[in-house]
Tab-separated table of C-alpha atoms and ligand atoms in Angstrom:
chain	number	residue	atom	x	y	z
M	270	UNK	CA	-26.293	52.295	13.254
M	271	UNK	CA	-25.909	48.262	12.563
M	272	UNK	CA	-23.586	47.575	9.590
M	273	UNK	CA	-24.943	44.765	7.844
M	274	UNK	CA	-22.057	41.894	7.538
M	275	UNK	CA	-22.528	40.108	4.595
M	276	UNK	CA	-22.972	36.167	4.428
M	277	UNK	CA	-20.685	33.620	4.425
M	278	UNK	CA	-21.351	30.539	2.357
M	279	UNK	CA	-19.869	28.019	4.694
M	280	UNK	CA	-20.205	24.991	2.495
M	281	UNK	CA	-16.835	23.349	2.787
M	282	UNK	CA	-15.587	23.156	-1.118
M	283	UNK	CA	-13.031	20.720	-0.582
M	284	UNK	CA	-12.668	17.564	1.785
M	285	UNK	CA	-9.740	16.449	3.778
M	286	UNK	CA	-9.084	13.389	4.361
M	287	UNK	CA	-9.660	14.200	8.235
M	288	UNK	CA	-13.286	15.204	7.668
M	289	UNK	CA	-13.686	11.949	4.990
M	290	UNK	CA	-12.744	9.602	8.321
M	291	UNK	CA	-14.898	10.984	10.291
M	292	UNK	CA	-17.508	11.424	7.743
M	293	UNK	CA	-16.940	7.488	7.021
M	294	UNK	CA	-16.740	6.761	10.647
M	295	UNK	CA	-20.169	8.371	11.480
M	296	UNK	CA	-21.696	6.645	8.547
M	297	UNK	CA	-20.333	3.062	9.409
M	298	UNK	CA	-18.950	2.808	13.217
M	299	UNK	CA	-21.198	5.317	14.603
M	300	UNK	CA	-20.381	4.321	18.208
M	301	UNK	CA	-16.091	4.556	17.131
M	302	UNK	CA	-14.038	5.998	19.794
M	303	UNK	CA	-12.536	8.354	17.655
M	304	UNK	CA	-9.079	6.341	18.349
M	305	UNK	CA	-9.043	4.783	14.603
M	306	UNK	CA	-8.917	8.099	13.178
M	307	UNK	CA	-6.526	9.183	15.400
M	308	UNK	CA	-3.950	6.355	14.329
M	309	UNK	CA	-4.346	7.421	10.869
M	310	UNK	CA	-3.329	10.350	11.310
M	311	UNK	CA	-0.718	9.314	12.686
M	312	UNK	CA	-0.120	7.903	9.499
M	313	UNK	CA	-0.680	10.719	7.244
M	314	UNK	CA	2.051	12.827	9.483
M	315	UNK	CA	4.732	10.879	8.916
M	316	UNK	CA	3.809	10.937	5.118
M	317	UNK	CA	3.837	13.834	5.188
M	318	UNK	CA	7.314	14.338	6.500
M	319	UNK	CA	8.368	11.207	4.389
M	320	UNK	CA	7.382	13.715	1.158
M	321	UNK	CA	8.701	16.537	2.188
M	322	UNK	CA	12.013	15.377	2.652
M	323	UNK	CA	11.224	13.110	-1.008
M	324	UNK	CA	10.804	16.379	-2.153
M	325	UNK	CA	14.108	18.163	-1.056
M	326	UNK	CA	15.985	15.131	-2.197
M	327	UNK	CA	17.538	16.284	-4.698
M	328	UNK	CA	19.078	19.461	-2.559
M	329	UNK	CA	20.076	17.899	0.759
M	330	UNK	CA	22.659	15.284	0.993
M	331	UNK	CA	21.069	12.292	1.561
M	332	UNK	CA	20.574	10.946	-1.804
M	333	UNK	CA	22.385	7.746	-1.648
M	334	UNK	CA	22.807	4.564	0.603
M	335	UNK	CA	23.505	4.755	4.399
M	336	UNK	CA	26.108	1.728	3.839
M	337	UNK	CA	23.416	-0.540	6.211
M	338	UNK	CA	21.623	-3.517	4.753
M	339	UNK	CA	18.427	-4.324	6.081
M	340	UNK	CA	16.763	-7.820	7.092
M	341	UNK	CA	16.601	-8.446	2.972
M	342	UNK	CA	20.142	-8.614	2.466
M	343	UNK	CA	19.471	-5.035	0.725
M	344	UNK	CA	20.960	-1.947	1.077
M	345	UNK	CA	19.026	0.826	2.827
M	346	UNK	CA	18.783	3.942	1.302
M	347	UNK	CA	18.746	6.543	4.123
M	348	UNK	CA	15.273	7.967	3.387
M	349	UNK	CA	14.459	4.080	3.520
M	350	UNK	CA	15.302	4.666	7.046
M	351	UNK	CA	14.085	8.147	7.551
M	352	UNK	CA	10.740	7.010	6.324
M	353	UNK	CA	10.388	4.662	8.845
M	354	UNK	CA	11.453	6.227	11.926
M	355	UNK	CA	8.848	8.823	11.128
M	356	UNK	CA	6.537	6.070	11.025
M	357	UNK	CA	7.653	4.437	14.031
M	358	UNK	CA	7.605	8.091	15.952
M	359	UNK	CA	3.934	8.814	14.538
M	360	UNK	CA	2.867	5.593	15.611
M	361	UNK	CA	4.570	5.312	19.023
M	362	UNK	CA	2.678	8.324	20.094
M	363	UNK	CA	-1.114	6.859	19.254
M	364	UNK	CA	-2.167	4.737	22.548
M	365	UNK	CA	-3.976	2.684	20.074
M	366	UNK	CA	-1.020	0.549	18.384
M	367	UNK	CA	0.254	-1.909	19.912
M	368	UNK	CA	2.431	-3.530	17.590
M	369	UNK	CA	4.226	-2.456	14.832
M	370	UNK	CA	6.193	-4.554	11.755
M	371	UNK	CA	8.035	-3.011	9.141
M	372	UNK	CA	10.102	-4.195	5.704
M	373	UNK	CA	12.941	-2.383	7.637
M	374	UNK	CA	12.821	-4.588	10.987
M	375	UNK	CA	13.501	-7.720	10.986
M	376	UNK	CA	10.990	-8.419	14.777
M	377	UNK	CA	7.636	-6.413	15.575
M	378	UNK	CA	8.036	-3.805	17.720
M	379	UNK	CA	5.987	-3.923	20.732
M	380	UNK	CA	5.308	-0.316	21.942
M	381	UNK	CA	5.767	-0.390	25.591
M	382	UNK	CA	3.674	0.757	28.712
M	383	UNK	CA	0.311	0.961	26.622
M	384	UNK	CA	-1.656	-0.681	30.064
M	385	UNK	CA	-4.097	-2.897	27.852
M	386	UNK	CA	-4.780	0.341	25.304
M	387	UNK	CA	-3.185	-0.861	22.270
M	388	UNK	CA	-5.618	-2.501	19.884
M	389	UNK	CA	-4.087	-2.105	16.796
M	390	UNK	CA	-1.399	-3.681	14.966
M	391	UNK	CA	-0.145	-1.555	12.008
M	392	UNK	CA	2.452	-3.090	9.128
M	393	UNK	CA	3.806	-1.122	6.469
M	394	UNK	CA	6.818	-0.695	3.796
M	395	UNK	CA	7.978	3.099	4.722
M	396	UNK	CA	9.583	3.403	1.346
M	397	UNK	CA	8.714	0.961	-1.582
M	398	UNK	CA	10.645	1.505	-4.463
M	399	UNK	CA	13.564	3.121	-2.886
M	400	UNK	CA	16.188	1.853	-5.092
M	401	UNK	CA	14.420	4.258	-7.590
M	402	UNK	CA	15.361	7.752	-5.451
M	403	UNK	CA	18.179	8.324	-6.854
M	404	UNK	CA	16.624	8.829	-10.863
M	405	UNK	CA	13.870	10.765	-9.895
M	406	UNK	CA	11.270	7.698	-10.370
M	407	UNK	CA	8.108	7.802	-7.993
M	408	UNK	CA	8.437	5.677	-5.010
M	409	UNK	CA	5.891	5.097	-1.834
M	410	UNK	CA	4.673	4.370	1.564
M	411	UNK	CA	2.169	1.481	2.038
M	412	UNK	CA	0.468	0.138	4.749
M	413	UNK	CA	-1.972	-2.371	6.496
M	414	UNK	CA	-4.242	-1.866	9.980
M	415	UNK	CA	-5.425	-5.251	11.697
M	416	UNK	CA	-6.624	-5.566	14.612
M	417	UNK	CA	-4.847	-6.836	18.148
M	418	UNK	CA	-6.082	-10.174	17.871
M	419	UNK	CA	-8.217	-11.367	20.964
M	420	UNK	CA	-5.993	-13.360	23.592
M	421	UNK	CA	-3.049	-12.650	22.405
M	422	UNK	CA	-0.813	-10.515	24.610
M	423	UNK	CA	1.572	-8.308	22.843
M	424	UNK	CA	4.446	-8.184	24.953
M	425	UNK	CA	4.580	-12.559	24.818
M	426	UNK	CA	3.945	-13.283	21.179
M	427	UNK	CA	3.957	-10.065	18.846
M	428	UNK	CA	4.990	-11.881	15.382
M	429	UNK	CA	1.950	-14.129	15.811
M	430	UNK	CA	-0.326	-11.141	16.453
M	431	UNK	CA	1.212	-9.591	13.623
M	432	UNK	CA	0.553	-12.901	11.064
M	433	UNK	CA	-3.147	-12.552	10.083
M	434	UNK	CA	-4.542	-12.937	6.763
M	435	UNK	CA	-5.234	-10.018	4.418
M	436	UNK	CA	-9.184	-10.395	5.009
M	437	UNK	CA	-8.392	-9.585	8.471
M	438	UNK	CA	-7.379	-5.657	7.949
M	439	UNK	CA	-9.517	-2.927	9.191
M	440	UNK	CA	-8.005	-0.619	6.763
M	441	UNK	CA	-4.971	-0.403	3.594
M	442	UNK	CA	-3.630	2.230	1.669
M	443	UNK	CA	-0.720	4.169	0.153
M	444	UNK	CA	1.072	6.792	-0.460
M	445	UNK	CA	2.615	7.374	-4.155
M	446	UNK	CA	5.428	10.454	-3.898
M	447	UNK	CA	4.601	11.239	-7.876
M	448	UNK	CA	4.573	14.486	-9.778
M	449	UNK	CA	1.879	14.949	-6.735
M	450	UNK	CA	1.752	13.293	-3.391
M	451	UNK	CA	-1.290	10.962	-3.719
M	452	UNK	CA	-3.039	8.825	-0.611
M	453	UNK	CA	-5.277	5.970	-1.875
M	454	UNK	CA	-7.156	4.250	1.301
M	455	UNK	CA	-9.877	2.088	2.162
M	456	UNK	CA	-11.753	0.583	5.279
M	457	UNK	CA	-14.036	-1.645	3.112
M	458	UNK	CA	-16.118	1.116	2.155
M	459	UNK	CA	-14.800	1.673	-0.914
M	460	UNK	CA	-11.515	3.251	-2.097
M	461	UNK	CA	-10.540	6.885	-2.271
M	462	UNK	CA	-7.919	9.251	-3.028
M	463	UNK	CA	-6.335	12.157	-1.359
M	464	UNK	CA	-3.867	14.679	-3.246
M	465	UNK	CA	-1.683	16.346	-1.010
M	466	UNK	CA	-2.328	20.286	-1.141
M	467	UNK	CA	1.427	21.637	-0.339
M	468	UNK	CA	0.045	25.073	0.563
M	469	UNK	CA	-2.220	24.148	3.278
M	470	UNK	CA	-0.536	20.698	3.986
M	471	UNK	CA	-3.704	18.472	3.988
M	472	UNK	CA	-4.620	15.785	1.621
M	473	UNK	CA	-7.758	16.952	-0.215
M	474	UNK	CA	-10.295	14.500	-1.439
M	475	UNK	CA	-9.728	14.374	-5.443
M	476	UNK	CA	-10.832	10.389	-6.207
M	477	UNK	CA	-14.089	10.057	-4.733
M	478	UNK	CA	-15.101	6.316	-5.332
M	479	UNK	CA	-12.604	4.720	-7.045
M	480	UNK	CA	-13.283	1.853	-9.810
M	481	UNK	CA	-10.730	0.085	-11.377
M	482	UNK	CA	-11.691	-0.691	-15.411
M	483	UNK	CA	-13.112	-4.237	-16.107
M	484	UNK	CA	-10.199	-4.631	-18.625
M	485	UNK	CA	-7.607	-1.460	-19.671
M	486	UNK	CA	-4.649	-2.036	-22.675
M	487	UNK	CA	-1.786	-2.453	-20.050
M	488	UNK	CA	0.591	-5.260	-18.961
M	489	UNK	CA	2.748	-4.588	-16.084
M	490	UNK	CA	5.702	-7.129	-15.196
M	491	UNK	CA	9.506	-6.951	-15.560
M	492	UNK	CA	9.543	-8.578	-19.094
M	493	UNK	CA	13.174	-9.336	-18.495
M	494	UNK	CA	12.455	-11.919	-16.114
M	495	UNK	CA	10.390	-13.587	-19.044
M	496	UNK	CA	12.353	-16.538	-19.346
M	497	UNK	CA	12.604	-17.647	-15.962
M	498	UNK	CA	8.920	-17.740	-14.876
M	499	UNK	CA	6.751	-20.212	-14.597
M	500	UNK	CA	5.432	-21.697	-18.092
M	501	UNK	CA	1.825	-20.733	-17.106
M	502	UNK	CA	2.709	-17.080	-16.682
M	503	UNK	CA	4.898	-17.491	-19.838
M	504	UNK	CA	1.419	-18.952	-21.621
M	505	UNK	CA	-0.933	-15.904	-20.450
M	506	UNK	CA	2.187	-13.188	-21.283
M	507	UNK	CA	2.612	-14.550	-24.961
M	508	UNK	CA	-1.531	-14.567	-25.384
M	509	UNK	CA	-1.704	-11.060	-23.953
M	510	UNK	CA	0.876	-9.935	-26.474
M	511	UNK	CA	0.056	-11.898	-29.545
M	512	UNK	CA	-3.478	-10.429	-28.752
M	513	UNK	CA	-5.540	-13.869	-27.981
M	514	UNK	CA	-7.389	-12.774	-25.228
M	515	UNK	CA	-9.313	-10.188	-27.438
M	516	UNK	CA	-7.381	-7.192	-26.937
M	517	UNK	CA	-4.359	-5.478	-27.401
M	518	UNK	CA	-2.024	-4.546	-25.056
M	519	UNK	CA	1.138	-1.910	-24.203
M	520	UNK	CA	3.552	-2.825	-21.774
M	521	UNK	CA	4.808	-0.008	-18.994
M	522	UNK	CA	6.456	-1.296	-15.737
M	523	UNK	CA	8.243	1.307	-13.519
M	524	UNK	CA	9.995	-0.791	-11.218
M	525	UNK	CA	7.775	0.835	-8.160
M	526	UNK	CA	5.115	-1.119	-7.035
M	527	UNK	CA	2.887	1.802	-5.802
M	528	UNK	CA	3.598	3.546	-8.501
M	529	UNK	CA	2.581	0.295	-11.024
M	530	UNK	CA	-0.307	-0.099	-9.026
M	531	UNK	CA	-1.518	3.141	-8.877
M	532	UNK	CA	-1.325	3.211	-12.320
M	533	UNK	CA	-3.130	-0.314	-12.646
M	534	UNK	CA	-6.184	0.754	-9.909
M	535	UNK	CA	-6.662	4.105	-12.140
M	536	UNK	CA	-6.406	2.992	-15.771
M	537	UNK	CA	-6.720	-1.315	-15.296
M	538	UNK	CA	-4.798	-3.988	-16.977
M	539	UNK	CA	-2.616	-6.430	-14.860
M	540	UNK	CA	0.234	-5.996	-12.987
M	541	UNK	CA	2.255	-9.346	-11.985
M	542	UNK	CA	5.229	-10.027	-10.151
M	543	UNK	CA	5.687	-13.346	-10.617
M	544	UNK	CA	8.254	-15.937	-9.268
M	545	UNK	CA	11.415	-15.969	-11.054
M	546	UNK	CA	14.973	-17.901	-10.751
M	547	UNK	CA	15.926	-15.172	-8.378
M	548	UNK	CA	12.825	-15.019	-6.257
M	549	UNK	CA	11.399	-18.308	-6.507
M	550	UNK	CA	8.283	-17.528	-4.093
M	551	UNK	CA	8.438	-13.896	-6.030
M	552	UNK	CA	9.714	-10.896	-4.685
M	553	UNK	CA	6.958	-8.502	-2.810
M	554	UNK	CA	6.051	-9.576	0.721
M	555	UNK	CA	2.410	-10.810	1.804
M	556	UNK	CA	2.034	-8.396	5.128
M	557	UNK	CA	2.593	-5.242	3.643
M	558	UNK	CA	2.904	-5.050	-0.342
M	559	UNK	CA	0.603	-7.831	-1.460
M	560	UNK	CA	-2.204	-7.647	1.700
M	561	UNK	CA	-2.931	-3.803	1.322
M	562	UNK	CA	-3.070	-3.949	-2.359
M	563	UNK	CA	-5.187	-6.700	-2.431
M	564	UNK	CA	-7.818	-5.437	-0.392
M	565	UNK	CA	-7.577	-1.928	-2.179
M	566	UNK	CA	-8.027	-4.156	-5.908
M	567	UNK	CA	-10.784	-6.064	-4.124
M	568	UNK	CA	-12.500	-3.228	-3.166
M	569	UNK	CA	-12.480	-0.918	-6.704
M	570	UNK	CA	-13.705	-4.066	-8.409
M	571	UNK	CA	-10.569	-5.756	-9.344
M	572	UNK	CA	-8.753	-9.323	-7.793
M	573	UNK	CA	-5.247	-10.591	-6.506
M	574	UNK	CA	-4.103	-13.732	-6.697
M	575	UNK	CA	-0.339	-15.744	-6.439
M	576	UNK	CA	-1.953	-18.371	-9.093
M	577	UNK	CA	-3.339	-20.534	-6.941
M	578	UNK	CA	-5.094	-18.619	-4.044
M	579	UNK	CA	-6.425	-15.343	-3.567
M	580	UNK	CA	-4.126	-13.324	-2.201
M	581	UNK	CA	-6.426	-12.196	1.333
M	582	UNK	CA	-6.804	-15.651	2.382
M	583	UNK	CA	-3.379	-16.775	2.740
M	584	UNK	CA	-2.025	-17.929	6.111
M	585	UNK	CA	1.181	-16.067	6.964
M	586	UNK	CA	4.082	-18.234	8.054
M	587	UNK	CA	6.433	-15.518	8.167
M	588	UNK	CA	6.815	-11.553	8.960
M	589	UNK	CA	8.779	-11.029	5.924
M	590	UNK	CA	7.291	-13.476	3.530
M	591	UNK	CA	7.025	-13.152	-0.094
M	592	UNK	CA	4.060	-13.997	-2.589
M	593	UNK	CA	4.262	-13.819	-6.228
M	594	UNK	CA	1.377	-10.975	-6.725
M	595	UNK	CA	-0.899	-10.834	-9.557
M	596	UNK	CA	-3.516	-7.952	-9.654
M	597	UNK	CA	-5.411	-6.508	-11.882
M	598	UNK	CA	-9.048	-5.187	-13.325
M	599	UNK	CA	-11.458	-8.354	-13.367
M	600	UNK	CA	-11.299	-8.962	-17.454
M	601	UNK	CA	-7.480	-9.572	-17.206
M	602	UNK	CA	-7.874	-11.462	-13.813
M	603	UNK	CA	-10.149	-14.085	-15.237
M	604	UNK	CA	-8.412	-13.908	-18.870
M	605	UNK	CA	-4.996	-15.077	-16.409
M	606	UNK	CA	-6.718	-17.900	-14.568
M	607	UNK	CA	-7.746	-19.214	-17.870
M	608	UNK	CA	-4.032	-19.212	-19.524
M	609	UNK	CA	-2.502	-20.246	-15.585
M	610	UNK	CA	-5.318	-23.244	-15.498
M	611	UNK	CA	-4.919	-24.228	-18.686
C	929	AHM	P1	11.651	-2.607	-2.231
C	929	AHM	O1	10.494	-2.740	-1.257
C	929	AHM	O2	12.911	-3.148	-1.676
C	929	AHM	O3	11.767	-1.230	-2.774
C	929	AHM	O4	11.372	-3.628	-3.453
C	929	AHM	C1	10.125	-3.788	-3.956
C	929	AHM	C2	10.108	-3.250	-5.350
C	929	AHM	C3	8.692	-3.001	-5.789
C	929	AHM	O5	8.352	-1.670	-5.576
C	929	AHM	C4	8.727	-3.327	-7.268
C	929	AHM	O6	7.489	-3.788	-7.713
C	929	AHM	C5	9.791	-4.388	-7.355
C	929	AHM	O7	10.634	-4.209	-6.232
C	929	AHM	C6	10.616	-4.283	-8.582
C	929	AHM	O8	11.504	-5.345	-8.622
C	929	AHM	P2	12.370	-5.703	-9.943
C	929	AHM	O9	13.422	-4.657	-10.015
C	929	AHM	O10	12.910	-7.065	-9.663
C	929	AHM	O11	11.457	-5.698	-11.124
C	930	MG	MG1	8.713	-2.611	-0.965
């Protein structure tokens, strides 16, 4: 006698952020290789091991500086450096990349023996924020994907294939290490976030579509800078607080820029790090803070400018350059290039 087995419903109820590449890449690059999606997730392992060890912290005994400064003149915390080894393993082992540059390496790093493969140059910050480990704050992984540009071999001039403009990137996201691990991507379709699931260890699809508000009720700067920037940012600060742009404002800054942003793509308002006494060109660099945030404003509706330019069509000079970096929700944006022109 048969026994009757009973239906599955094989609808897939959640999405990973495997099955949203490929989804994406069948819908957009329907003759892609596959290799693309292969690099990122490349990426999303060494997140992945970046959080978990975010998450143990607190337990193991690596809270702290490793005593090593880094190209900045700053100290490296050592899950600065954990971070991006992971990323520079993950990476090494996808054919695809051919050049990696880092906040933590002073040169690229040409991956060796790839035989003409490599097509891909990835740039990231492996821990942004990392001064704020040791108080519990949320801190994150960024990064940018461009492509190897054409004639350019890696092995003779890596920095130059390395220096492209923002508008150049196949791809941008981050990863915020918050009361939940978070990855917020894009390939110019569009922005979406992933929460990581800690039980099954895949980032699940939980920010379809993002938009970021025309204008929100939040500033974002380190107000006690106030005095030594520029008296256009001064002008559009003082409006913004004395309400003469229309609306009223709160002020939160955490001191983590994926974690202000993040905050800024979700809710709107304007984040700006502008250039101060200290940091006279301001303090995040193009490549891989300003760049993949940029493109990720751009693309939920928002804009990101230093002032003068916006921020995707600036011509890199330097690996390690800095911008000042203001981004925001449209309204804001345009309210700032009012009080900045005026
Ligand atoms: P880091 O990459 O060395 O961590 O520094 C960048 C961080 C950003 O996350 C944040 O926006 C900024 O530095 C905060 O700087 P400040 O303390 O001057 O306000
Ligand atoms: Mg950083």
């Amino acid at each position: 006698m048969l026994t009757r087995i009973p239906l599955v419903d094989t609808k897939p109820s959640i999405t990973t952020f495997q099955q949203h590449i490929l989804r994406q890449q069948r819908a957009h690059w329907p003759h892609a290789t596959g290799t693309f999606s292969w690099l990122l997730s490349g990426i999303t392992l060494a997140t992945k091991m970046t959080e978990a060890r975010v998450r143990r912290a607190g337990l193991l005994d690596i809270l702290g500086s490793s005593n090593a400064i880094n190209v900045q003149g700053e100290h490296q915390q050592k899950l600065d450096i954990y971070a991006d080894q992971a990323l520079i393993h993950c990476l090494g082992m996808r054919d695809s990349v051919a050049i990696i540059a880092s906040e933590e390496n002073e040169d690229a790093i040409v991956f060796d023996g790839r035989k003409g493969e490599g097509k891909y140059v990835v740039v990231f910050d492996p821990l942004d924020g990392s001064s704020n480990i040791d108080v519990n704050v949320s801190v994150g992984t960024i990064f940018s994907i461009l492509a190897l540009p054409p004639g350019i071999s890696p092995e003779d001039d890596p920095q130059r294939a390395v220096m492209q403009s923002g508008v150049k990137q196949l791809a941008a996201g981050y990863v915020v290490y918050g009361s939940s691990t978070i990855l917020v991507y894009t390939t110019g379709h569009g922005v979406h976030g992933f929460t990581l699931d800690p039980s099954i260890g895949a980032y699940v699809l939980s920010h379809e579509n993002i938009h970021m508000p025309t204008n929100g009720n939040i500033y974002s700067c380190n107000d006690a800078y106030f005095e030594t920037f520029p008296t256009n940012y001064q002008r559009f600060l003082t409006a913004l607080r004395r309400g003469e742009t229309g609306r009223s404002y709160a002020l939160r800054y955490i001191g983590s820029l994926v974690a202000d942003f993040h905050r800024t793509l979700l809710k709107g308002g304007i984040f700006l790090y502008p250039p101060t006494a200290k940091n006279p060109n301001g303090k995040l660099r193009l490549l891989y803070e300003a760049n993949p945030v940029a493109f990720l404003a751009e693309q939920a509706g928002g804009a990101a400018t230093d002032g003068r330019r916006r921020i995707m069509e600036i011509e890199p000079t330097e690996i390690h350059q800095r911008v000042p970096l203001v981004v925001g929700g449209l309204g804001e944006m345009q309210a700032f290039q009012e009080f900045y022109s005026a």
